[in-house]
Amino acid sequence: MSAFPPRVYYTCSYVPPEAIWAAGCQPVRLLPDGPAPGECDAYLPRDFCPFVRAAFWQLHRMGEPAAVVLTTCCDPMRRLADVLQHHRPELTVLLLDLPRERGPRGQERYAAELERLQSSLSAWAARSGRTGLAPGSGRTLAQATGTFDRLRHLLRAARGAMPAPAFHRLLRHLLTCHPEEALTLLETGRGVAAPGAHAATEAAAPGSTEAGGAAAGAPGVMVITSHPVDPHALEVIEKAGARVVAEDSCLGERLLDVAPGSRDAGELAHAYLERPPCPRMELPGERLAYLEDLACRGGARGIIFLALKFCDNLSYDLPWISGRSLPVLLLEADWGVSSSGQFLTRVQAFVETLLPE
Amino acid sequence: MPLVAGVDVGSLTTKAVILDGDRICGWCLRPTGAFSQQSALAALEEALAACGRAREDLSAIVATGYGRISVPFPARRVTEITCHARGAWAEFPRTRTVIDVGGQDSKVIRVDARGRVTDFAMNDKCAAGTGRFLEVMARALEIDLEEMARLSLSARGRATVSSTCTVFAESEVISLIAQGRPRDEIVRGLHEAICDRLQGLVARVGAEAEITMTGGVALNRGLLAVLQERLGQRINVPRHPQLQGAYGAALIAAEQAA
Amino acid sequence: MASLSPRTRRRALHYALSHAWVLSLARAGLGLPRRPPTEGYLTEAVRWGLGELAAAASRRRPVVWCNVALPSEFVYGLGAVPIMPEMAAGFAAAWRGAPDFIVRADGDGFPPDLCSFHRCALGLAREGWLPRPDAVVATSLFCDGAKKFLAHCSRLFGVPFHLIDVPYEDGSRAVARVAARLQEVAAALQAGGHGFDARHLPRSLELSNRARQHYLEVMRLRRHRPAPWRGSEALSYASVFFMSFGSPGGVRIYDALRRALAARVAGGRFAVPRERWRLLWLHFRPFYPGKLMPFLELEHGAVIAAEDMSHLWWEQLDPGRPWESLARKMTSHFMWGPVERRLEVMLRLARDYAVDGIVHYSHWGCRQSTGAVSILRQAAVGAGIPFLNLDGDCIDPRNGREEQARTRLEAFLESLPERRDAFAAGSGG
């Protein structure tokens, strides 16, 4: 195997990284560092998903002729595919048609898409002259799935052992590095002891409120968002005196809760479509039962609804979630800018209402 | 040579320019206030008085600016986009891009070699990136606009102002003051925020050299420095950037009279 | 309705009493001569609209709430009345009632980032202004907000929700999948009572085809220079365009319109006194009364010669193969799939209708449309056609910024002939 397989970027938790890995490429989760600058207005409007804008900008500025895997998950993502294909033709854009129906028909459709993904990526890698796999050393989908099943298992364990902000800093690193390197880091425990993570783990010790960790006895909250959750936002929440005990985000349950052992595209499609639903996949009513169960299991006393601006799919869930038993705090955020003073004040005030009299 | 006038009724100020041939012989700049019609008339009369002429001497008037529709004298109406382009191009004929930051909107205009508009983009939705935005922020910081420019140039660091909405940016500025950030860094941060918006507009139509900046905000050297740095090129500033719309209007009036 | 402000109620009454279509209905009913400018097609539209509303309100026929991307033939084919709440929002805007309904939706916790079509429609639904649905059917075609909004409505009213998931790429497999799903939904609706009956389907498709023939002729007549119909008026008929195909009313409306436009062309009576420019309008117009459209078409003579939203994109339907036909109408939608489909439509319309410029109206909150503007602009400019993107709001006048829009349109028109020169010079050199 080549030490440096070609990198393939992907944006959505419904894209199986194991399919990219099986095609001999390195899956890299696209997690832009900060908001897109004003110059991005030339390509995408300002009143538009800030995550998609930031993702566009990162790909736009990228030097390498990379491949990008997107899904048809929402209007902004579909337009991102169009805008990349028109303004950055040197990028290879693969758009997976993500069904909404989850029964056999949806699975059959998605399995065909995953097969298309694998064959397109293999061809792309060969064309780019950087074949990830040496001849005769092919990696089967089952082998690739094994790697990622193991990775998810270790990540779940790590998540239980450290505060949410530290876990997410670690996760962001692992989702962008070579899968085998990520496995090594987690198996040797070096990942958990990574500098940022380490400080935060210590901070979670009783009586300590340093470095953004929450104090013991802090009320547990569930965070709901439609995008990869912003570690800064989690830091602010913990700094405000709450503990994140459940997380419904693209990097929360939706990332880790995948049935293991898929051997072919059909099984993989099944595993991915049957995982905890994202707001795009499900209707508000159907998602409620799942969210209530998640909150209950974590022992959450309140919900922080982290609405990335202009996200239609998430916004429609808010009225249903607000009307239930747990109190809800709505926070509107831009991508990569959520740590303002106002943000902290609001979370602190919310936490004050959750504390026992 | 025919005597002509251009009157630019903006949201904050009203400007009038009297042109005798290709020479500005009189001008006036006054606050628009609540009565734009009176303001338009007063500006025209004052500009005429400055050169000792009367309205009867004028062979054409062009009105521009948001109040152009209701000027209380016979005038041809042309948008400020066309007028600013014409005015900037007349003063700097190699201008291909005009950046105008007005009271309630900002615009970026592309012009061709003959000073004609080929494309433009304007700010959307709110007053971020406009003269009004700067005024509100200066008030929050308890400084005047000139001091704002000076502070920005001397700032060593910069605060991050993420919000692009005037109201939210104001409360962000107040939080930054509360955190004890130096005022010069906040001012610099505000200028960066505005320039980010302007850069967005520039990107939409493309920036071809030379660039000329019009509107009163062009006099803010602090902001100008940030914008030049971001665009990576020098920006022309006319002698009276606030008058550029009225000047362009007068030039169009002169063409009409000729 | 009690929570609406007295002002809105007064306006609704005023609208009902004074607006042209109610008057013309009264005229038709009383046998008075019809208003000349609409030569009967408005009367037909009102007759159809009120007839459908009456059938829904009296529960003579079941009611289906759906989004504009669901073919109305499917609903008529089940013997039901289609109600598209998004289009109802357009009517609310027309009599200046939209802000009150939007405030109602805001009070329910919907953020103002969401599309005002849906927020206004939510207010209408909550206030009981629309006939209660027996079922809600949504397609996954473009606009994410529409399906979430409709799912929300189904919960509000406690009625079944059916989603028709349309594959992104067109093709025979996609058609087969959607056809199967349409059959499934039809079966579920029929099993649920309320009198849904799919035996109306062949007739619905046949009626749709007849209306289609008339509409194709309307589109052909609109190519005439000067234009016989104002695009601002054509866009006001969006609700008719999306909701009447498949009904007898649809045939009558478009037959009357076709005859009216033919008579105008023959008699030399045109849309605007002096046609100086012809424009292609992309997306919807502001539906609330305002000066923007009269300013553009009447004052400046810039007539909207064509619109993408009201161009006919589907092939003739086959009443013998109703499910496949309807599925094809959906999978081939020009707003679905890669943006190339929309580009092709834009350039084709621009050429066929000989336009001098293209205006894209960027409705606040419409991600699927505004996200493509940079590509549309590049393609238009590449083809030598000036392009203007106009920010605004179709439903909420508070977000409409009419003065700004006027200035932009005026500046755009000021630059039009010059841009043509610029292009000619550029292409010549």
PDB file of N, CA and C in Angstrom, chain C residues 25-69:
ATOM      1  N   LEU C  25     -65.835  38.650 -10.950  1.00  0.00           N
ATOM      2  CA  LEU C  25     -66.706  37.504 -10.676  1.00  0.00           C
ATOM      3  C   LEU C  25     -68.144  37.982 -10.529  1.00  0.00           C
ATOM      4  N   ALA C  26     -68.287  39.067  -9.767  1.00  0.00           N
ATOM      5  CA  ALA C  26     -69.628  39.614  -9.567  1.00  0.00           C
ATOM      6  C   ALA C  26     -70.228  40.020 -10.912  1.00  0.00           C
ATOM      7  N   ARG C  27     -69.364  40.626 -11.733  1.00  0.00           N
ATOM      8  CA  ARG C  27     -69.847  41.038 -13.053  1.00  0.00           C
ATOM      9  C   ARG C  27     -70.311  39.834 -13.861  1.00  0.00           C
ATOM     10  N   ALA C  28     -69.492  38.783 -13.819  1.00  0.00           N
ATOM     11  CA  ALA C  28     -69.854  37.584 -14.576  1.00  0.00           C
ATOM     12  C   ALA C  28     -71.170  37.017 -14.052  1.00  0.00           C
ATOM     13  N   GLY C  29     -71.277  36.993 -12.722  1.00  0.00           N
ATOM     14  CA  GLY C  29     -72.475  36.440 -12.103  1.00  0.00           C
ATOM     15  C   GLY C  29     -73.722  37.236 -12.460  1.00  0.00           C
ATOM     16  N   LEU C  30     -73.538  38.559 -12.557  1.00  0.00           N
ATOM     17  CA  LEU C  30     -74.688  39.419 -12.835  1.00  0.00           C
ATOM     18  C   LEU C  30     -74.904  39.610 -14.331  1.00  0.00           C
ATOM     19  N   GLY C  31     -74.070  38.980 -15.127  1.00  0.00           N
ATOM     20  CA  GLY C  31     -74.225  39.111 -16.574  1.00  0.00           C
ATOM     21  C   GLY C  31     -73.793  40.468 -17.106  1.00  0.00           C
ATOM     22  N   LEU C  32     -72.981  41.208 -16.308  1.00  0.00           N
ATOM     23  CA  LEU C  32     -72.510  42.517 -16.774  1.00  0.00           C
ATOM     24  C   LEU C  32     -71.339  42.315 -17.745  1.00  0.00           C
ATOM     25  N   PRO C  33     -71.055  43.325 -18.560  1.00  0.00           N
ATOM     26  CA  PRO C  33     -69.915  43.165 -19.465  1.00  0.00           C
ATOM     27  C   PRO C  33     -68.621  42.970 -18.668  1.00  0.00           C
ATOM     28  N   ARG C  34     -67.755  42.137 -19.177  1.00  0.00           N
ATOM     29  CA  ARG C  34     -66.515  41.845 -18.447  1.00  0.00           C
ATOM     30  C   ARG C  34     -65.517  42.981 -18.590  1.00  0.00           C
ATOM     31  N   ARG C  35     -64.579  43.008 -17.616  1.00  0.00           N
ATOM     32  CA  ARG C  35     -63.537  44.043 -17.685  1.00  0.00           C
ATOM     33  C   ARG C  35     -62.672  43.783 -18.913  1.00  0.00           C
ATOM     34  N   PRO C  36     -62.452  44.781 -19.724  1.00  0.00           N
ATOM     35  CA  PRO C  36     -61.726  44.528 -20.963  1.00  0.00           C
ATOM     36  C   PRO C  36     -60.305  43.990 -20.799  1.00  0.00           C
ATOM     37  N   PRO C  37     -59.501  44.455 -19.840  1.00  0.00           N
ATOM     38  CA  PRO C  37     -58.098  44.066 -19.906  1.00  0.00           C
ATOM     39  C   PRO C  37     -57.855  42.577 -19.728  1.00  0.00           C
ATOM     40  N   THR C  38     -58.764  41.851 -19.142  1.00  0.00           N
ATOM     41  CA  THR C  38     -58.474  40.439 -18.906  1.00  0.00           C
ATOM     42  C   THR C  38     -59.326  39.520 -19.777  1.00  0.00           C
ATOM     43  N   GLU C  39     -60.130  40.090 -20.611  1.00  0.00           N
ATOM     44  CA  GLU C  39     -60.855  39.341 -21.653  1.00  0.00           C
ATOM     45  C   GLU C  39     -61.327  37.956 -21.224  1.00  0.00           C
ATOM     46  N   GLY C  40     -61.818  37.821 -20.050  1.00  0.00           N
ATOM     47  CA  GLY C  40     -62.443  36.561 -19.678  1.00  0.00           C
ATOM     48  C   GLY C  40     -61.552  35.569 -18.962  1.00  0.00           C
ATOM     49  N   TYR C  41     -60.225  35.645 -19.146  1.00  0.00           N
ATOM     50  CA  TYR C  41     -59.403  34.613 -18.486  1.00  0.00           C
ATOM     51  C   TYR C  41     -59.361  34.795 -16.981  1.00  0.00           C
ATOM     52  N   LEU C  42     -59.425  36.045 -16.520  1.00  0.00           N
ATOM     53  CA  LEU C  42     -59.448  36.270 -15.074  1.00  0.00           C
ATOM     54  C   LEU C  42     -60.732  35.705 -14.477  1.00  0.00           C
ATOM     55  N   THR C  43     -61.841  35.957 -15.182  1.00  0.00           N
ATOM     56  CA  THR C  43     -63.112  35.423 -14.699  1.00  0.00           C
ATOM     57  C   THR C  43     -63.054  33.904 -14.592  1.00  0.00           C
ATOM     58  N   GLU C  44     -62.450  33.282 -15.611  1.00  0.00           N
ATOM     59  CA  GLU C  44     -62.348  31.820 -15.578  1.00  0.00           C
ATOM     60  C   GLU C  44     -61.479  31.381 -14.400  1.00  0.00           C
ATOM     61  N   ALA C  45     -60.412  32.127 -14.161  1.00  0.00           N
ATOM     62  CA  ALA C  45     -59.516  31.764 -13.062  1.00  0.00           C
ATOM     63  C   ALA C  45     -60.243  31.884 -11.725  1.00  0.00           C
ATOM     64  N   VAL C  46     -61.006  32.958 -11.581  1.00  0.00           N
ATOM     65  CA  VAL C  46     -61.724  33.160 -10.323  1.00  0.00           C
ATOM     66  C   VAL C  46     -62.803  32.095 -10.156  1.00  0.00           C
ATOM     67  N   ARG C  47     -63.485  31.785 -11.256  1.00  0.00           N
ATOM     68  CA  ARG C  47     -64.544  30.764 -11.196  1.00  0.00           C
ATOM     69  C   ARG C  47     -63.943  29.433 -10.758  1.00  0.00           C
ATOM     70  N   TRP C  48     -62.787  29.103 -11.347  1.00  0.00           N
ATOM     71  CA  TRP C  48     -62.113  27.852 -10.976  1.00  0.00           C
ATOM     72  C   TRP C  48     -61.686  27.896  -9.507  1.00  0.00           C
ATOM     73  N   GLY C  49     -61.049  28.996  -9.103  1.00  0.00           N
ATOM     74  CA  GLY C  49     -60.507  29.095  -7.743  1.00  0.00           C
ATOM     75  C   GLY C  49     -61.608  29.006  -6.697  1.00  0.00           C
ATOM     76  N   LEU C  50     -62.655  29.770  -6.910  1.00  0.00           N
ATOM     77  CA  LEU C  50     -63.732  29.755  -5.913  1.00  0.00           C
ATOM     78  C   LEU C  50     -64.445  28.408  -5.916  1.00  0.00           C
ATOM     79  N   GLY C  51     -64.562  27.802  -7.103  1.00  0.00           N
ATOM     80  CA  GLY C  51     -65.202  26.489  -7.193  1.00  0.00           C
ATOM     81  C   GLY C  51     -64.434  25.449  -6.393  1.00  0.00           C
ATOM     82  N   GLU C  52     -63.114  25.467  -6.542  1.00  0.00           N
ATOM     83  CA  GLU C  52     -62.287  24.502  -5.808  1.00  0.00           C
ATOM     84  C   GLU C  52     -62.361  24.772  -4.303  1.00  0.00           C
ATOM     85  N   LEU C  53     -62.312  26.055  -3.952  1.00  0.00           N
ATOM     86  CA  LEU C  53     -62.384  26.408  -2.529  1.00  0.00           C
ATOM     87  C   LEU C  53     -63.706  25.958  -1.937  1.00  0.00           C
ATOM     88  N   ALA C  54     -64.792  26.146  -2.707  1.00  0.00           N
ATOM     89  CA  ALA C  54     -66.120  25.751  -2.209  1.00  0.00           C
ATOM     90  C   ALA C  54     -66.186  24.243  -2.037  1.00  0.00           C
ATOM     91  N   ALA C  55     -65.625  23.498  -3.009  1.00  0.00           N
ATOM     92  CA  ALA C  55     -65.643  22.034  -2.903  1.00  0.00           C
ATOM     93  C   ALA C  55     -64.864  21.575  -1.679  1.00  0.00           C
ATOM     94  N   ALA C  56     -63.760  22.295  -1.394  1.00  0.00           N
ATOM     95  CA  ALA C  56     -62.944  21.920  -0.234  1.00  0.00           C
ATOM     96  C   ALA C  56     -63.646  22.304   1.064  1.00  0.00           C
ATOM     97  N   ALA C  57     -64.187  23.518   1.095  1.00  0.00           N
ATOM     98  CA  ALA C  57     -64.800  23.997   2.336  1.00  0.00           C
ATOM     99  C   ALA C  57     -66.037  23.182   2.688  1.00  0.00           C
ATOM    100  N   SER C  58     -66.783  22.747   1.655  1.00  0.00           N
ATOM    101  CA  SER C  58     -68.012  21.983   1.940  1.00  0.00           C
ATOM    102  C   SER C  58     -67.714  20.495   2.112  1.00  0.00           C
ATOM    103  N   ARG C  59     -66.450  20.115   1.967  1.00  0.00           N
ATOM    104  CA  ARG C  59     -65.996  18.718   2.061  1.00  0.00           C
ATOM    105  C   ARG C  59     -66.654  17.847   0.994  1.00  0.00           C
ATOM    106  N   ARG C  60     -67.062  18.435  -0.128  1.00  0.00           N
ATOM    107  CA  ARG C  60     -67.607  17.612  -1.204  1.00  0.00           C
ATOM    108  C   ARG C  60     -66.515  16.724  -1.790  1.00  0.00           C
ATOM    109  N   ARG C  61     -65.314  17.266  -1.790  1.00  0.00           N
ATOM    110  CA  ARG C  61     -64.171  16.470  -2.257  1.00  0.00           C
ATOM    111  C   ARG C  61     -63.095  16.518  -1.182  1.00  0.00           C
ATOM    112  N   PRO C  62     -62.296  15.456  -1.065  1.00  0.00           N
ATOM    113  CA  PRO C  62     -61.214  15.491  -0.065  1.00  0.00           C
ATOM    114  C   PRO C  62     -60.174  16.558  -0.412  1.00  0.00           C
ATOM    115  N   VAL C  63     -59.433  16.973   0.593  1.00  0.00           N
ATOM    116  CA  VAL C  63     -58.471  18.068   0.425  1.00  0.00           C
ATOM    117  C   VAL C  63     -57.055  17.564   0.679  1.00  0.00           C
ATOM    118  N   VAL C  64     -56.163  17.859  -0.255  1.00  0.00           N
ATOM    119  CA  VAL C  64     -54.754  17.493  -0.093  1.00  0.00           C
ATOM    120  C   VAL C  64     -53.924  18.769  -0.054  1.00  0.00           C
ATOM    121  N   TRP C  65     -53.160  18.920   1.004  1.00  0.00           N
ATOM    122  CA  TRP C  65     -52.179  20.017   1.032  1.00  0.00           C
ATOM    123  C   TRP C  65     -50.893  19.473   0.414  1.00  0.00           C
ATOM    124  N   CYS C  66     -50.293  20.292  -0.446  1.00  0.00           N
ATOM    125  CA  CYS C  66     -49.082  19.815  -1.110  1.00  0.00           C
ATOM    126  C   CYS C  66     -48.176  20.987  -1.454  1.00  0.00           C
ATOM    127  N   ASN C  67     -46.943  20.670  -1.887  1.00  0.00           N
ATOM    128  CA  ASN C  67     -46.056  21.755  -2.323  1.00  0.00           C
ATOM    129  C   ASN C  67     -46.175  21.960  -3.826  1.00  0.00           C
ATOM    130  N   VAL C  68     -45.623  23.075  -4.308  1.00  0.00           N
ATOM    131  CA  VAL C  68     -45.836  23.431  -5.711  1.00  0.00           C
ATOM    132  C   VAL C  68     -45.193  22.429  -6.664  1.00  0.00           C
ATOM    133  N   ALA C  69     -44.299  21.584  -6.157  1.00  0.00           N
ATOM    134  CA  ALA C  69     -43.624  20.648  -7.043  1.00  0.00           C
ATOM    135  C   ALA C  69     -44.419  19.360  -7.245  1.00  0.00           C
TER     136      ALA C  69
END
